[in-house]
mmCIF file of N, CA and C in Angstrom:
data_model
loop_
_atom_site.group_PDB
_atom_site.id
_atom_site.type_symbol
_atom_site.label_atom_id
_atom_site.label_comp_id
_atom_site.label_asym_id
_atom_site.label_seq_id
_atom_site.Cartn_x
_atom_site.Cartn_y
_atom_site.Cartn_z
ATOM 1 N N UNK A 1 47.358 -107.754 132.791
ATOM 2 C CA UNK A 1 46.292 -107.940 131.449
ATOM 3 C C UNK A 1 46.393 -110.068 130.825
ATOM 4 N N UNK A 2 45.885 -110.067 130.184
ATOM 5 C CA UNK A 2 45.379 -111.647 129.596
ATOM 6 C C UNK A 2 46.818 -111.636 128.543
ATOM 7 N N UNK A 3 46.559 -112.746 128.301
ATOM 8 C CA UNK A 3 47.374 -112.973 127.167
ATOM 9 C C UNK A 3 46.613 -113.387 126.170
ATOM 10 N N UNK A 4 45.355 -114.069 126.709
ATOM 11 C CA UNK A 4 43.920 -114.583 125.430
ATOM 12 C C UNK A 4 44.220 -114.236 124.138
ATOM 13 N N UNK A 5 44.056 -115.039 123.300
ATOM 14 C CA UNK A 5 43.721 -114.056 121.971
ATOM 15 C C UNK A 5 42.280 -114.447 121.682
ATOM 16 N N UNK A 6 41.480 -113.052 121.485
ATOM 17 C CA UNK A 6 40.430 -113.437 120.870
ATOM 18 C C UNK A 6 40.027 -114.090 119.227
ATOM 19 N N UNK A 7 39.242 -114.622 118.789
ATOM 20 C CA UNK A 7 39.330 -115.426 117.535
ATOM 21 C C UNK A 7 38.738 -114.178 116.266
ATOM 22 N N UNK A 8 39.093 -113.758 115.152
ATOM 23 C CA UNK A 8 38.881 -112.861 114.376
ATOM 24 C C UNK A 8 37.863 -112.616 114.263
ATOM 25 N N UNK A 9 37.179 -113.106 114.645
ATOM 26 C CA UNK A 9 35.038 -112.952 114.386
ATOM 27 C C UNK A 9 34.895 -112.105 115.282
ATOM 28 N N UNK A 10 35.555 -112.306 116.263
ATOM 29 C CA UNK A 10 35.025 -112.134 117.921
ATOM 30 C C UNK A 10 34.500 -110.371 117.771
ATOM 31 N N UNK A 11 35.191 -109.912 116.666
ATOM 32 C CA UNK A 11 34.797 -108.263 117.532
ATOM 33 C C UNK A 11 33.458 -107.710 116.936
ATOM 34 N N UNK A 12 33.267 -106.838 116.723
ATOM 35 C CA UNK A 12 31.675 -106.149 116.660
ATOM 36 C C UNK A 12 31.255 -106.254 115.390
ATOM 37 N N UNK A 13 29.657 -107.040 115.549
ATOM 38 C CA UNK A 13 28.730 -107.168 114.507
ATOM 39 C C UNK A 13 28.000 -106.199 113.214
ATOM 40 N N UNK A 14 28.494 -106.254 111.987
ATOM 41 C CA UNK A 14 26.979 -105.002 111.770
ATOM 42 C C UNK A 14 25.484 -105.616 112.322
ATOM 43 N N UNK A 15 25.093 -104.515 112.282
ATOM 44 C CA UNK A 15 23.719 -105.245 112.600
ATOM 45 C C UNK A 15 23.193 -104.559 111.276
ATOM 46 N N UNK A 16 21.681 -105.163 111.060
ATOM 47 C CA UNK A 16 20.696 -104.630 110.039
ATOM 48 C C UNK A 16 20.467 -103.403 109.671
ATOM 49 N N UNK A 17 20.224 -102.628 108.759
ATOM 50 C CA UNK A 17 19.598 -101.617 108.280
ATOM 51 C C UNK A 17 18.354 -101.505 107.782
ATOM 52 N N UNK A 18 17.863 -100.545 109.106
ATOM 53 C CA UNK A 18 16.246 -100.418 108.777
ATOM 54 C C UNK A 18 15.576 -100.742 107.557
ATOM 55 N N UNK A 19 14.521 -101.607 106.946
ATOM 56 C CA UNK A 19 13.931 -101.681 106.376
ATOM 57 C C UNK A 19 14.660 -101.791 105.105
ATOM 58 N N UNK A 20 15.981 -102.127 105.108
ATOM 59 C CA UNK A 20 16.350 -102.998 103.760
ATOM 60 C C UNK A 20 16.449 -103.869 103.943
ATOM 61 N N UNK A 21 17.044 -104.908 105.806
ATOM 62 C CA UNK A 21 16.781 -106.060 105.745
ATOM 63 C C UNK A 21 18.224 -106.650 105.551
ATOM 64 N N UNK A 22 19.499 -105.491 105.262
ATOM 65 C CA UNK A 22 20.561 -106.405 105.429
ATOM 66 C C UNK A 22 21.766 -105.206 106.161
ATOM 67 N N UNK A 23 22.536 -106.046 106.001
ATOM 68 C CA UNK A 23 23.488 -105.037 106.507
ATOM 69 C C UNK A 23 24.992 -104.665 105.797
ATOM 70 N N UNK A 24 25.385 -103.447 106.537
ATOM 71 C CA UNK A 24 26.155 -102.448 105.385
ATOM 72 C C UNK A 24 27.039 -103.229 105.038
ATOM 73 N N UNK A 25 27.195 -104.422 104.788
ATOM 74 C CA UNK A 25 28.601 -105.031 104.230
ATOM 75 C C UNK A 25 27.661 -105.597 103.474
ATOM 76 N N UNK A 26 26.995 -106.773 103.781
ATOM 77 C CA UNK A 26 26.088 -107.363 102.535
ATOM 78 C C UNK A 26 25.081 -106.984 101.654
ATOM 79 N N UNK A 27 25.090 -106.603 100.514
ATOM 80 C CA UNK A 27 23.898 -106.292 99.939
ATOM 81 C C UNK A 27 23.039 -107.319 99.307
ATOM 82 N N UNK A 28 22.881 -107.816 99.558
ATOM 83 C CA UNK A 28 22.188 -109.468 98.492
ATOM 84 C C UNK A 28 20.561 -109.497 99.146
ATOM 85 N N UNK A 29 19.738 -109.881 98.331
ATOM 86 C CA UNK A 29 18.494 -110.843 98.876
ATOM 87 C C UNK A 29 17.339 -109.771 98.302
ATOM 88 N N UNK A 30 17.795 -108.863 96.984
ATOM 89 C CA UNK A 30 16.706 -107.790 96.300
ATOM 90 C C UNK A 30 17.488 -106.325 96.501
ATOM 91 N N UNK A 31 18.627 -106.383 97.440
ATOM 92 C CA UNK A 31 18.833 -104.957 98.369
ATOM 93 C C UNK A 31 18.613 -103.725 96.936
ATOM 94 N N UNK A 32 18.797 -104.129 95.715
ATOM 95 C CA UNK A 32 18.721 -102.945 94.875
ATOM 96 C C UNK A 32 17.035 -102.883 94.453
ATOM 97 N N UNK A 33 16.099 -103.806 94.964
ATOM 98 C CA UNK A 33 14.903 -103.123 94.389
ATOM 99 C C UNK A 33 14.407 -102.673 95.498
ATOM 100 N N UNK A 34 14.781 -103.015 97.102
ATOM 101 C CA UNK A 34 14.025 -102.630 98.011
ATOM 102 C C UNK A 34 14.580 -101.064 97.922
ATOM 103 N N UNK A 35 15.866 -100.721 97.821
ATOM 104 C CA UNK A 35 16.519 -99.153 98.058
ATOM 105 C C UNK A 35 15.563 -98.471 96.493
ATOM 106 N N UNK A 36 15.439 -98.683 95.185
ATOM 107 C CA UNK A 36 14.633 -97.855 94.216
ATOM 108 C C UNK A 36 13.415 -97.803 94.439
ATOM 109 N N UNK A 37 12.622 -99.061 95.856
ATOM 110 C CA UNK A 37 11.449 -98.783 95.592
ATOM 111 C C UNK A 37 11.294 -97.741 97.073
ATOM 112 N N UNK A 38 12.230 -97.654 98.131
ATOM 113 C CA UNK A 38 12.025 -96.507 99.076
ATOM 114 C C UNK A 38 12.488 -95.227 98.253
ATOM 115 N N UNK A 39 13.284 -95.298 97.375
ATOM 116 C CA UNK A 39 13.080 -93.837 96.731
ATOM 117 C C UNK A 39 12.300 -93.297 95.933
ATOM 118 N N UNK A 40 11.188 -94.031 95.410
ATOM 119 C CA UNK A 40 10.385 -94.129 94.586
ATOM 120 C C UNK A 40 9.253 -93.812 95.793
ATOM 121 N N UNK A 41 8.895 -94.397 96.781
ATOM 122 C CA UNK A 41 7.804 -94.018 97.547
ATOM 123 C C UNK A 41 8.250 -92.939 98.346
ATOM 124 N N UNK A 42 9.454 -92.328 98.483
ATOM 125 C CA UNK A 42 10.002 -91.174 98.969
ATOM 126 C C UNK A 42 9.560 -89.692 97.878
ATOM 127 N N UNK A 43 9.775 -90.054 96.663
ATOM 128 C CA UNK A 43 9.582 -89.204 96.135
ATOM 129 C C UNK A 43 8.017 -89.083 95.599
ATOM 130 N N UNK A 44 7.652 -90.272 95.890
ATOM 131 C CA UNK A 44 5.547 -90.145 96.003
ATOM 132 C C UNK A 44 4.982 -89.632 96.970
ATOM 133 N N UNK A 45 5.746 -89.579 98.403
ATOM 134 C CA UNK A 45 5.284 -89.016 99.602
ATOM 135 C C UNK A 45 5.997 -87.589 99.120
ATOM 136 N N UNK A 46 6.799 -86.867 98.694
ATOM 137 C CA UNK A 46 7.006 -85.557 98.568
ATOM 138 C C UNK A 46 5.906 -84.848 97.596
ATOM 139 N N UNK A 47 5.501 -85.527 96.508
ATOM 140 C CA UNK A 47 4.866 -84.941 95.329
ATOM 141 C C UNK A 47 2.828 -85.116 96.108
ATOM 142 N N UNK A 48 2.703 -86.238 96.936
ATOM 143 C CA UNK A 48 1.304 -85.827 96.955
ATOM 144 C C UNK A 48 1.493 -84.706 98.516
ATOM 145 N N UNK A 49 2.810 -84.503 99.253
ATOM 146 C CA UNK A 49 2.774 -83.122 99.861
ATOM 147 C C UNK A 49 2.171 -82.270 99.580
ATOM 148 N N UNK A 50 3.220 -81.848 97.884
ATOM 149 C CA UNK A 50 2.837 -80.891 97.009
ATOM 150 C C UNK A 50 1.608 -80.249 96.945
ATOM 151 N N UNK A 51 0.745 -81.662 96.299
ATOM 152 C CA UNK A 51 -0.278 -81.541 95.791
ATOM 153 C C UNK A 51 -1.466 -81.221 97.320
ATOM 154 N N UNK A 52 -0.611 -81.910 98.501
ATOM 155 C CA UNK A 52 -1.990 -80.936 99.576
ATOM 156 C C UNK A 52 -1.698 -79.668 100.065
ATOM 157 N N UNK A 53 -0.322 -79.127 99.967
ATOM 158 C CA UNK A 53 -0.245 -77.780 100.276
ATOM 159 C C UNK A 53 -0.704 -77.084 98.646
#
């Protein structure tokens, strides 16, 4: 085994959350607005589905 130490930031890095454009650590850059728009869109799609049925 090697005695070399890794830099603190050499570990795994978070990937961006699809559709939100942010990582699970950094919720900035309009995150709340995108989250609300996604919820409203989901509710609108569910209502449209009910009307179709």
